Amino acid sequence: MLRSRKKIEVAGWIIFAVSIALLAIRLSHYIFSAPVAESRKMPPPPKSSGAWWFTGEPAPVGQAADLTGVWFGDPLGDISKATLPGQEMILTPLGKHRYDTVDHSLNPTNRCLPPGPIRISLMQLPMMIVQRPDLVLFLTEYQRTYRIVYTDGRMHDPDAKDYPDWMGSSIGHWEKDTLVMDTIGLNDRSWMDVNGHEHSAQLHITERYRLSEPNILEQLATFEDPVFFVKPFTTRRLFKRQIGDRLLDDSCLENEKDLKNLVPTFGAAGR
Amino acid sequence: MSRFAKALFAATSGCQFLICPLLAHHSFTAEYDSSKPISISGSVTKVEWMNPHVFFYVNVKGANGKSSNFAIEGGSPNALRRQRWGKDSVRVGDVITVSGFPAKNGSSTVNAVTILLPDGSSLFAGSSYDLNGPKKAK
């Protein structure tokens, strides 16, 4: 009888000691560790390789290079800063007057109008290239815009200049590993950059795209517009393939709240 | 654009992938005054995680003790997502400190360059503050 009572007593002390130890361990977490603030960043996205179908394999010899994928170039506010040596942009008197007096509150994209084929590539949102034998698509995240480049040998539509539009008429062909594009039929309402370089409906753009490295896309673009530029000029820009990235949703009008706050701001004061 | 404004920007941003403060859908200079950088603190009353720009609304107590509700404009939600900021990064009730530039028209609107969060981290708001040159691809 006494022995069993002793056993119960010992068991009780053991349970008590274990409880104290567990409590001490629990308290030590609060006593000895500094409070850790909850991170407000999202966890890194799962690792992925390739942009969907892109395998990273070089194109077979003699075939067009594989430009498919999501591409992002460094954002740029002044397209004249991307010109090649000896290819500087020289404005005509009209072009200079317009640049010096442009009203930044009238920037077309303030009103969510399309950005045009060149400014779209200067923005901070990426583009995705989809390539087929008969056409190449440039799907651009900003405002869910796109360019269709026909590479099936057709010419521009005969009325392309009679009905100019925001992204223009584009046809292309392959010169070995380089996609050569010709764009006309642009309206004169888009700006070429956020700094306010404008153009006329006579703007003619020739673009050359090639992979300068497996995941680097080089764009050489030549601009001819005798109304705004004294001579043609050529820019060079690089885009990096965004492995594993995809295009996200974008709607300029969804929650547009800037328009009501804009005030006229002219020329250099707006740059 | 003033040197001081550029210095503030350089000190507070550190332009990261896709969060460069430029090339929004609207012209920064036609809306905001880059010569008057400001810093305000207050409690978040509303979060709009939407295109084309995220907006946070903050109650800020003025010198007279009265509170005003400020609209804080950030960058595009896509650009912020690519920087791993999400719709729950700033929450109603958070006390945040915003550095940025005020609207020219006198409205209680601020274009945020950085937002200091309760966890001590600084959310680079990806504002449309226009500065040519700084850039960094992924």
Tab-separated table of C-alpha atoms in Angstrom:
chain	number	residue	atom	x	y	z
A	1	MET	CA	0.000	0.000	0.000
A	2	LEU	CA	2.742	2.389	1.047
A	3	ARG	CA	4.892	1.320	-1.906
A	4	SER	CA	2.177	2.039	-4.456
A	5	ARG	CA	1.495	5.434	-2.879
A	6	LYS	CA	5.220	6.198	-3.169
A	7	LYS	CA	5.113	5.222	-6.862
A	8	ILE	CA	2.198	7.556	-7.487
A	9	GLU	CA	4.056	10.345	-5.697
A	10	VAL	CA	7.195	9.821	-7.824
A	11	ALA	CA	5.133	9.693	-11.012
A	12	GLY	CA	3.487	12.952	-10.010
A	13	TRP	CA	6.862	14.639	-9.518
A	14	ILE	CA	8.051	13.337	-12.864
A	15	ILE	CA	4.970	14.705	-14.643
A	16	PHE	CA	5.411	18.018	-12.820
A	17	ALA	CA	9.093	18.244	-13.800
A	18	VAL	CA	8.369	17.421	-17.448
A	19	SER	CA	5.604	20.042	-17.516
A	20	ILE	CA	7.961	22.665	-16.069
A	21	ALA	CA	10.615	21.738	-18.626
A	22	LEU	CA	8.158	21.999	-21.509
A	23	LEU	CA	6.909	25.337	-20.206
A	24	ALA	CA	10.492	26.613	-19.915
A	25	ILE	CA	11.260	25.547	-23.482
A	26	ARG	CA	8.143	27.312	-24.691
A	27	LEU	CA	8.950	30.492	-22.751
A	28	SER	CA	12.539	30.486	-23.930
A	29	HIS	CA	11.267	30.948	-27.477
A	30	TYR	CA	9.821	34.288	-26.443
A	31	ILE	CA	12.592	35.250	-24.040
A	32	PHE	CA	15.635	34.521	-26.150
A	33	SER	CA	14.397	35.171	-29.693
A	34	ALA	CA	13.883	38.636	-31.058
A	35	PRO	CA	10.410	39.189	-32.456
A	36	VAL	CA	10.387	38.491	-36.176
A	37	ALA	CA	8.262	40.814	-38.270
A	38	GLU	CA	6.022	39.151	-40.761
A	39	SER	CA	7.420	39.570	-44.244
A	40	ARG	CA	5.096	41.312	-46.632
A	41	LYS	CA	6.815	39.943	-49.704
A	42	MET	CA	5.375	37.005	-51.572
A	43	PRO	CA	7.407	33.795	-51.736
A	44	PRO	CA	9.535	33.320	-54.836
A	45	PRO	CA	7.635	31.774	-57.734
A	46	PRO	CA	8.291	28.085	-58.412
A	47	LYS	CA	11.356	27.507	-60.547
A	48	SER	CA	10.632	26.954	-64.169
A	49	SER	CA	12.682	26.611	-67.278
A	50	GLY	CA	11.722	27.910	-70.673
A	51	ALA	CA	8.760	30.022	-71.667
A	52	TRP	CA	6.185	27.302	-72.229
A	53	TRP	CA	7.213	25.656	-75.464
A	54	PHE	CA	10.621	27.222	-75.749
A	55	THR	CA	13.218	24.517	-75.283
A	56	GLY	CA	16.338	26.611	-75.509
A	57	GLU	CA	17.555	24.541	-78.425
A	58	PRO	CA	19.226	26.489	-81.250
A	59	ALA	CA	17.373	26.494	-84.557
A	60	PRO	CA	18.603	23.978	-87.152
A	61	VAL	CA	21.106	25.391	-89.640
A	62	GLY	CA	19.362	27.219	-92.474
A	63	GLN	CA	16.141	27.744	-90.563
A	64	ALA	CA	14.802	30.904	-88.960
A	65	ALA	CA	16.004	31.546	-85.441
A	66	ASP	CA	13.530	30.757	-82.675
A	67	LEU	CA	12.505	34.092	-81.180
A	68	THR	CA	9.620	32.687	-79.164
A	69	GLY	CA	9.423	33.663	-75.549
A	70	VAL	CA	8.737	36.551	-73.211
A	71	TRP	CA	11.126	39.465	-73.640
A	72	PHE	CA	11.863	42.512	-71.582
A	73	GLY	CA	14.021	45.480	-72.587
A	74	ASP	CA	15.262	48.225	-70.345
A	75	PRO	CA	12.597	50.937	-70.061
A	76	LEU	CA	13.553	54.078	-71.909
A	77	GLY	CA	11.930	57.510	-71.884
A	78	ASP	CA	13.860	59.126	-74.736
A	79	ILE	CA	14.290	57.137	-77.919
A	80	SER	CA	17.006	59.491	-79.181
A	81	LYS	CA	19.281	58.052	-76.465
A	82	ALA	CA	19.235	54.640	-78.167
A	83	THR	CA	20.673	55.785	-81.498
A	84	LEU	CA	23.807	54.235	-82.928
A	85	PRO	CA	26.948	56.341	-83.466
A	86	GLY	CA	26.506	58.464	-86.580
A	87	GLN	CA	22.797	57.698	-86.589
A	88	GLU	CA	21.620	60.482	-84.303
A	89	MET	CA	18.098	61.827	-84.494
A	90	ILE	CA	18.076	65.273	-86.121
A	91	LEU	CA	14.768	67.111	-85.952
A	92	THR	CA	13.441	69.258	-88.785
A	93	PRO	CA	12.427	72.820	-87.804
A	94	LEU	CA	8.864	71.582	-87.487
A	95	GLY	CA	9.985	68.562	-85.487
A	96	LYS	CA	12.009	70.766	-83.121
A	97	HIS	CA	9.162	73.213	-82.672
A	98	ARG	CA	6.769	70.392	-81.856
A	99	TYR	CA	9.231	68.792	-79.417
A	100	ASP	CA	9.930	72.108	-77.686
A	101	THR	CA	6.251	72.925	-77.242
A	102	VAL	CA	4.636	69.523	-76.809
A	103	ASP	CA	2.041	69.457	-74.026
A	104	HIS	CA	2.687	66.461	-71.797
A	105	SER	CA	-0.855	66.525	-70.484
A	106	LEU	CA	-1.900	65.512	-74.012
A	107	ASN	CA	0.286	62.413	-74.065
A	108	PRO	CA	-2.022	59.967	-75.913
A	109	THR	CA	-1.515	57.198	-73.377
A	110	ASN	CA	-2.806	59.564	-70.662
A	111	ARG	CA	-6.151	58.705	-72.212
A	112	CYS	CA	-5.290	55.036	-72.529
A	113	LEU	CA	-4.872	55.250	-76.289
A	114	PRO	CA	-2.515	52.709	-77.886
A	115	PRO	CA	1.205	53.484	-77.629
A	116	GLY	CA	2.271	52.666	-81.192
A	117	PRO	CA	4.720	49.981	-82.296
A	118	ILE	CA	7.944	51.532	-81.007
A	119	ARG	CA	6.942	53.148	-77.748
A	120	ILE	CA	5.405	49.833	-76.724
A	121	SER	CA	8.901	48.341	-76.751
A	122	LEU	CA	10.260	51.117	-74.510
A	123	MET	CA	7.818	50.465	-71.683
A	124	GLN	CA	8.322	48.676	-68.413
A	125	LEU	CA	6.048	45.759	-69.291
A	126	PRO	CA	7.240	42.792	-71.380
A	127	MET	CA	6.250	41.403	-74.757
A	128	MET	CA	5.878	37.835	-75.953
A	129	ILE	CA	6.885	36.713	-79.434
A	130	VAL	CA	4.949	33.878	-81.060
A	131	GLN	CA	6.519	32.617	-84.255
A	132	ARG	CA	4.954	30.679	-87.130
A	133	PRO	CA	6.278	30.117	-90.652
A	134	ASP	CA	3.705	32.525	-92.106
A	135	LEU	CA	3.588	35.210	-89.408
A	136	VAL	CA	5.170	36.496	-86.229
A	137	LEU	CA	3.082	37.888	-83.385
A	138	PHE	CA	4.301	40.468	-80.908
A	139	LEU	CA	1.950	40.234	-77.928
A	140	THR	CA	2.569	43.175	-75.647
A	141	GLU	CA	1.393	43.213	-72.050
A	142	TYR	CA	0.717	46.944	-71.915
A	143	GLN	CA	-2.985	47.408	-72.698
A	144	ARG	CA	-3.046	43.869	-74.141
A	145	THR	CA	-1.841	45.227	-77.482
A	146	TYR	CA	-0.283	43.274	-80.328
A	147	ARG	CA	1.483	43.500	-83.676
A	148	ILE	CA	0.907	41.015	-86.475
A	149	VAL	CA	3.841	40.663	-88.874
A	150	TYR	CA	3.024	38.664	-91.992
A	151	THR	CA	5.977	36.671	-93.270
A	152	ASP	CA	4.161	34.748	-96.015
A	153	GLY	CA	5.436	36.939	-98.811
A	154	ARG	CA	2.498	39.281	-99.091
A	155	MET	CA	2.848	43.016	-99.619
A	156	HIS	CA	1.241	45.743	-97.531
A	157	ASP	CA	-2.467	46.145	-98.071
A	158	PRO	CA	-2.932	48.687	-100.875
A	159	ASP	CA	-5.016	50.918	-98.614
A	160	ALA	CA	-2.636	50.742	-95.634
A	161	LYS	CA	-1.721	54.425	-95.965
A	162	ASP	CA	-5.304	55.490	-96.625
A	163	TYR	CA	-6.459	54.025	-93.343
A	164	PRO	CA	-3.530	54.548	-90.987
A	165	ASP	CA	-3.841	52.996	-87.551
A	166	TRP	CA	-2.074	52.927	-84.199
A	167	MET	CA	0.221	49.931	-84.712
A	168	GLY	CA	0.578	50.179	-88.505
A	169	SER	CA	0.796	47.555	-91.202
A	170	SER	CA	3.760	45.202	-90.823
A	171	ILE	CA	5.203	42.631	-93.202
A	172	GLY	CA	8.441	40.725	-92.742
A	173	HIS	CA	10.853	38.188	-94.102
A	174	TRP	CA	13.816	36.213	-92.844
A	175	GLU	CA	17.377	37.002	-93.897
A	176	LYS	CA	19.155	33.947	-92.516
A	177	ASP	CA	18.767	34.291	-88.760
A	178	THR	CA	17.346	37.825	-88.811
A	179	LEU	CA	13.689	38.829	-88.948
A	180	VAL	CA	13.391	41.950	-91.113
A	181	MET	CA	10.188	43.930	-90.676
A	182	ASP	CA	8.698	46.792	-92.643
A	183	THR	CA	6.005	48.964	-91.073
A	184	ILE	CA	3.926	51.736	-92.666
A	185	GLY	CA	0.361	52.971	-92.334
A	186	LEU	CA	0.824	54.526	-88.900
A	187	ASN	CA	-1.418	57.364	-87.808
A	188	ASP	CA	0.241	60.536	-86.537
A	189	ARG	CA	-1.366	60.399	-83.105
A	190	SER	CA	1.038	58.183	-81.192
A	191	TRP	CA	4.228	59.418	-79.547
A	192	MET	CA	7.507	57.626	-80.049
A	193	ASP	CA	8.426	57.926	-76.350
A	194	VAL	CA	7.168	59.431	-73.110
A	195	ASN	CA	9.397	62.463	-73.648
A	196	GLY	CA	7.097	63.586	-76.466
A	197	HIS	CA	8.871	62.773	-79.727
A	198	GLU	CA	6.104	62.840	-82.289
A	199	HIS	CA	5.974	61.655	-85.910
A	200	SER	CA	3.856	62.073	-89.007
A	201	ALA	CA	1.796	59.533	-90.913
A	202	GLN	CA	4.757	59.249	-93.293
A	203	LEU	CA	6.765	57.372	-90.671
A	204	HIS	CA	8.350	54.262	-92.140
A	205	ILE	CA	10.024	51.825	-89.764
A	206	THR	CA	12.426	49.041	-90.703
A	207	GLU	CA	13.249	46.659	-87.879
A	208	ARG	CA	15.774	43.856	-87.712
A	209	TYR	CA	15.546	41.277	-84.922
A	210	ARG	CA	18.103	38.567	-84.200
A	211	LEU	CA	19.458	36.634	-81.263
A	212	SER	CA	22.774	38.270	-80.442
A	213	GLU	CA	23.071	35.634	-77.689
A	214	PRO	CA	20.811	32.632	-77.007
A	215	ASN	CA	18.635	34.670	-74.638
A	216	ILE	CA	19.324	38.207	-75.847
A	217	LEU	CA	17.202	39.710	-78.613
A	218	GLU	CA	18.743	42.578	-80.558
A	219	GLN	CA	16.474	45.130	-82.210
A	220	LEU	CA	17.825	47.529	-84.826
A	221	ALA	CA	15.153	50.016	-85.889
A	222	THR	CA	15.499	52.604	-88.643
A	223	PHE	CA	13.044	55.490	-88.733
A	224	GLU	CA	12.303	57.565	-91.812
A	225	ASP	CA	9.945	60.517	-91.579
A	226	PRO	CA	10.913	63.590	-93.619
A	227	VAL	CA	8.300	65.700	-91.840
A	228	PHE	CA	9.887	65.323	-88.396
A	229	PHE	CA	13.455	64.073	-89.037
A	230	VAL	CA	16.122	65.512	-91.321
A	231	LYS	CA	17.427	62.060	-92.182
A	232	PRO	CA	16.723	58.453	-91.261
A	233	PHE	CA	18.176	57.355	-87.940
A	234	THR	CA	18.752	53.940	-86.390
A	235	THR	CA	18.393	52.781	-82.806
A	236	ARG	CA	19.687	49.623	-81.142
A	237	ARG	CA	18.002	47.992	-78.184
A	238	LEU	CA	18.422	44.681	-76.383
A	239	PHE	CA	15.760	42.506	-74.792
A	240	LYS	CA	16.392	39.714	-72.331
A	241	ARG	CA	14.384	36.494	-72.458
A	242	GLN	CA	12.342	36.177	-69.275
A	243	ILE	CA	12.680	32.474	-68.573
A	244	GLY	CA	9.547	31.187	-66.875
A	245	ASP	CA	7.730	34.519	-66.978
A	246	ARG	CA	4.394	35.043	-68.683
A	247	LEU	CA	2.219	37.940	-69.761
A	248	LEU	CA	-0.075	39.275	-67.042
A	249	ASP	CA	-3.364	41.115	-67.289
A	250	ASP	CA	-3.368	44.822	-68.039
A	251	SER	CA	-6.207	47.275	-68.448
A	252	CYS	CA	-5.511	50.983	-68.622
A	253	LEU	CA	-9.082	52.011	-67.883
A	254	GLU	CA	-9.737	49.632	-64.985
A	255	ASN	CA	-8.833	52.134	-62.292
A	256	GLU	CA	-7.653	55.193	-64.215
A	257	LYS	CA	-7.385	58.147	-61.819
A	258	ASP	CA	-4.685	60.355	-63.286
A	259	LEU	CA	-6.522	62.131	-66.062
A	260	LYS	CA	-8.420	64.478	-63.742
A	261	ASN	CA	-5.182	65.668	-62.139
A	262	LEU	CA	-3.246	66.552	-65.305
A	263	VAL	CA	-2.248	70.147	-65.935
A	264	PRO	CA	-0.711	71.560	-69.143
A	265	THR	CA	3.058	71.105	-69.036
A	266	PHE	CA	5.101	72.076	-72.054
A	267	GLY	CA	8.361	70.950	-73.657
A	268	ALA	CA	11.442	70.662	-71.460
A	269	ALA	CA	9.410	71.399	-68.312
A	270	GLY	CA	7.824	68.007	-68.719
A	271	ARG	CA	11.017	65.980	-69.062
B	1	MET	CA	13.613	68.117	-62.891
B	2	SER	CA	15.564	69.345	-59.913
B	3	ARG	CA	18.815	67.813	-58.732
B	4	PHE	CA	17.307	67.507	-55.275
B	5	ALA	CA	14.437	65.467	-56.632
B	6	LYS	CA	16.835	63.202	-58.480
B	7	ALA	CA	18.921	62.830	-55.337
B	8	LEU	CA	15.841	61.864	-53.325
B	9	PHE	CA	14.948	59.341	-55.928
B	10	ALA	CA	18.445	57.894	-56.045
B	11	ALA	CA	18.579	57.665	-52.278
B	12	THR	CA	15.262	55.939	-51.901
B	13	SER	CA	14.771	53.686	-54.851
B	14	GLY	CA	17.582	51.595	-56.208
B	15	CYS	CA	15.745	50.820	-59.407
B	16	GLN	CA	15.004	47.112	-59.621
B	17	PHE	CA	13.698	44.766	-62.240
B	18	LEU	CA	10.625	46.200	-63.909
B	19	ILE	CA	10.154	48.663	-61.094
B	20	CYS	CA	11.913	51.533	-62.740
B	21	PRO	CA	9.949	54.658	-61.977
B	22	LEU	CA	9.069	55.681	-65.454
B	23	LEU	CA	7.004	55.124	-68.472
B	24	ALA	CA	3.646	54.810	-66.856
B	25	HIS	CA	0.592	55.315	-69.011
B	26	HIS	CA	0.540	58.999	-68.097
B	27	SER	CA	3.134	61.761	-68.070
B	28	PHE	CA	4.525	62.140	-64.564
B	29	THR	CA	5.426	65.790	-64.962
B	30	ALA	CA	1.958	66.792	-66.124
B	31	GLU	CA	0.517	65.524	-62.862
B	32	TYR	CA	3.137	65.666	-60.117
B	33	ASP	CA	5.577	68.310	-58.891
B	34	SER	CA	9.079	66.857	-58.831
B	35	SER	CA	10.436	70.026	-57.188
B	36	LYS	CA	8.522	69.358	-53.944
B	37	PRO	CA	9.429	65.931	-52.577
B	38	ILE	CA	7.389	65.099	-49.483
B	39	SER	CA	7.129	62.414	-46.826
B	40	ILE	CA	3.855	61.588	-45.057
B	41	SER	CA	2.812	58.959	-42.518
B	42	GLY	CA	-0.566	57.572	-41.691
B	43	SER	CA	-2.919	54.671	-41.387
B	44	VAL	CA	-4.061	52.839	-44.513
B	45	THR	CA	-7.830	53.052	-45.043
B	46	LYS	CA	-8.157	51.370	-48.437
B	47	VAL	CA	-6.097	49.379	-50.961
B	48	GLU	CA	-6.847	49.294	-54.681
B	49	TRP	CA	-4.657	46.621	-56.260
B	50	MET	CA	-5.715	47.347	-59.811
B	51	ASN	CA	-4.444	48.433	-63.209
B	52	PRO	CA	-3.069	50.688	-64.413
B	53	HIS	CA	-1.652	51.736	-61.012
B	54	VAL	CA	-2.143	50.503	-57.479
B	55	PHE	CA	-3.586	53.071	-55.074
B	56	PHE	CA	-3.346	53.173	-51.300
B	57	TYR	CA	-5.431	55.594	-49.252
B	58	VAL	CA	-3.951	56.939	-46.034
B	59	ASN	CA	-5.322	59.090	-43.224
B	60	VAL	CA	-2.699	61.726	-42.451
B	61	LYS	CA	-2.948	64.001	-39.420
B	62	GLY	CA	-2.207	67.627	-40.233
B	63	ALA	CA	-0.627	70.325	-38.059
B	64	ASN	CA	-4.105	71.415	-36.939
B	65	GLY	CA	-4.812	67.909	-35.655
B	66	LYS	CA	-7.334	67.166	-38.377
B	67	SER	CA	-6.947	64.116	-40.578
B	68	SER	CA	-7.010	64.180	-44.369
B	69	ASN	CA	-7.303	61.170	-46.613
B	70	PHE	CA	-4.492	61.022	-49.188
B	71	ALA	CA	-4.502	58.942	-52.360
B	72	ILE	CA	-1.092	57.309	-52.818
B	73	GLU	CA	-0.319	56.219	-56.373
B	74	GLY	CA	2.116	53.379	-56.969
B	75	GLY	CA	3.281	51.494	-60.021
B	76	SER	CA	1.532	48.878	-62.075
B	77	PRO	CA	0.418	45.779	-60.173
B	78	ASN	CA	2.220	43.615	-62.723
B	79	ALA	CA	5.551	45.317	-62.176
B	80	LEU	CA	5.092	45.048	-58.417
B	81	ARG	CA	4.155	41.370	-58.635
B	82	ARG	CA	7.344	40.679	-60.520
B	83	GLN	CA	9.156	42.244	-57.600
B	84	ARG	CA	7.226	39.848	-55.297
B	85	TRP	CA	4.979	42.522	-53.829
B	86	GLY	CA	1.351	41.426	-53.678
B	87	LYS	CA	-2.150	42.603	-52.872
B	88	ASP	CA	-1.600	41.753	-49.188
B	89	SER	CA	1.731	43.538	-48.849
B	90	VAL	CA	-0.025	46.722	-47.701
B	91	ARG	CA	-3.128	46.207	-45.568
B	92	VAL	CA	-5.906	48.356	-44.178
B	93	GLY	CA	-4.825	49.547	-40.733
B	94	ASP	CA	-1.107	49.501	-41.509
B	95	VAL	CA	0.768	52.631	-40.498
B	96	ILE	CA	3.051	53.447	-43.417
B	97	THR	CA	5.426	56.228	-44.374
B	98	VAL	CA	5.331	57.388	-47.969
B	99	SER	CA	8.082	59.325	-49.755
B	100	GLY	CA	7.107	60.834	-53.070
B	101	PHE	CA	5.828	63.861	-54.908
B	102	PRO	CA	2.546	65.768	-54.573
B	103	ALA	CA	0.015	66.470	-57.310
B	104	LYS	CA	0.410	69.831	-59.012
B	105	ASN	CA	-3.284	70.622	-58.833
B	106	GLY	CA	-3.358	70.721	-55.032
B	107	SER	CA	-5.410	67.564	-54.597
B	108	SER	CA	-4.443	65.163	-51.818
B	109	THR	CA	-2.653	62.847	-54.211
B	110	VAL	CA	0.943	61.683	-53.896
B	111	ASN	CA	3.021	59.691	-56.345
B	112	ALA	CA	4.958	57.290	-54.138
B	113	VAL	CA	8.615	56.536	-54.711
B	114	THR	CA	8.977	54.382	-51.604
B	115	ILE	CA	6.588	53.115	-48.950
B	116	LEU	CA	7.985	52.078	-45.557
B	117	LEU	CA	5.981	49.091	-44.309
B	118	PRO	CA	5.271	47.941	-40.729
B	119	ASP	CA	7.752	45.072	-41.100
B	120	GLY	CA	10.493	47.615	-41.690
B	121	SER	CA	10.895	46.795	-45.358
B	122	SER	CA	10.631	49.417	-48.011
B	123	LEU	CA	8.270	48.818	-50.866
B	124	PHE	CA	9.592	50.592	-53.886
B	125	ALA	CA	6.312	51.730	-55.268
B	126	GLY	CA	7.344	51.665	-58.903
B	127	SER	CA	5.955	55.129	-59.359
B	128	SER	CA	5.679	56.949	-62.634
B	129	TYR	CA	8.259	59.484	-61.528
B	130	ASP	CA	10.032	60.116	-64.769
B	131	LEU	CA	13.762	59.697	-64.866
B	132	ASN	CA	15.461	58.586	-68.026
B	133	GLY	CA	18.295	56.202	-67.695
B	134	PRO	CA	18.060	53.997	-64.612
B	135	LYS	CA	17.140	50.511	-65.579
B	136	LYS	CA	17.839	46.940	-64.763
B	137	ALA	CA	16.466	43.922	-66.531
B	138	LYS	CA	15.834	40.632	-64.764
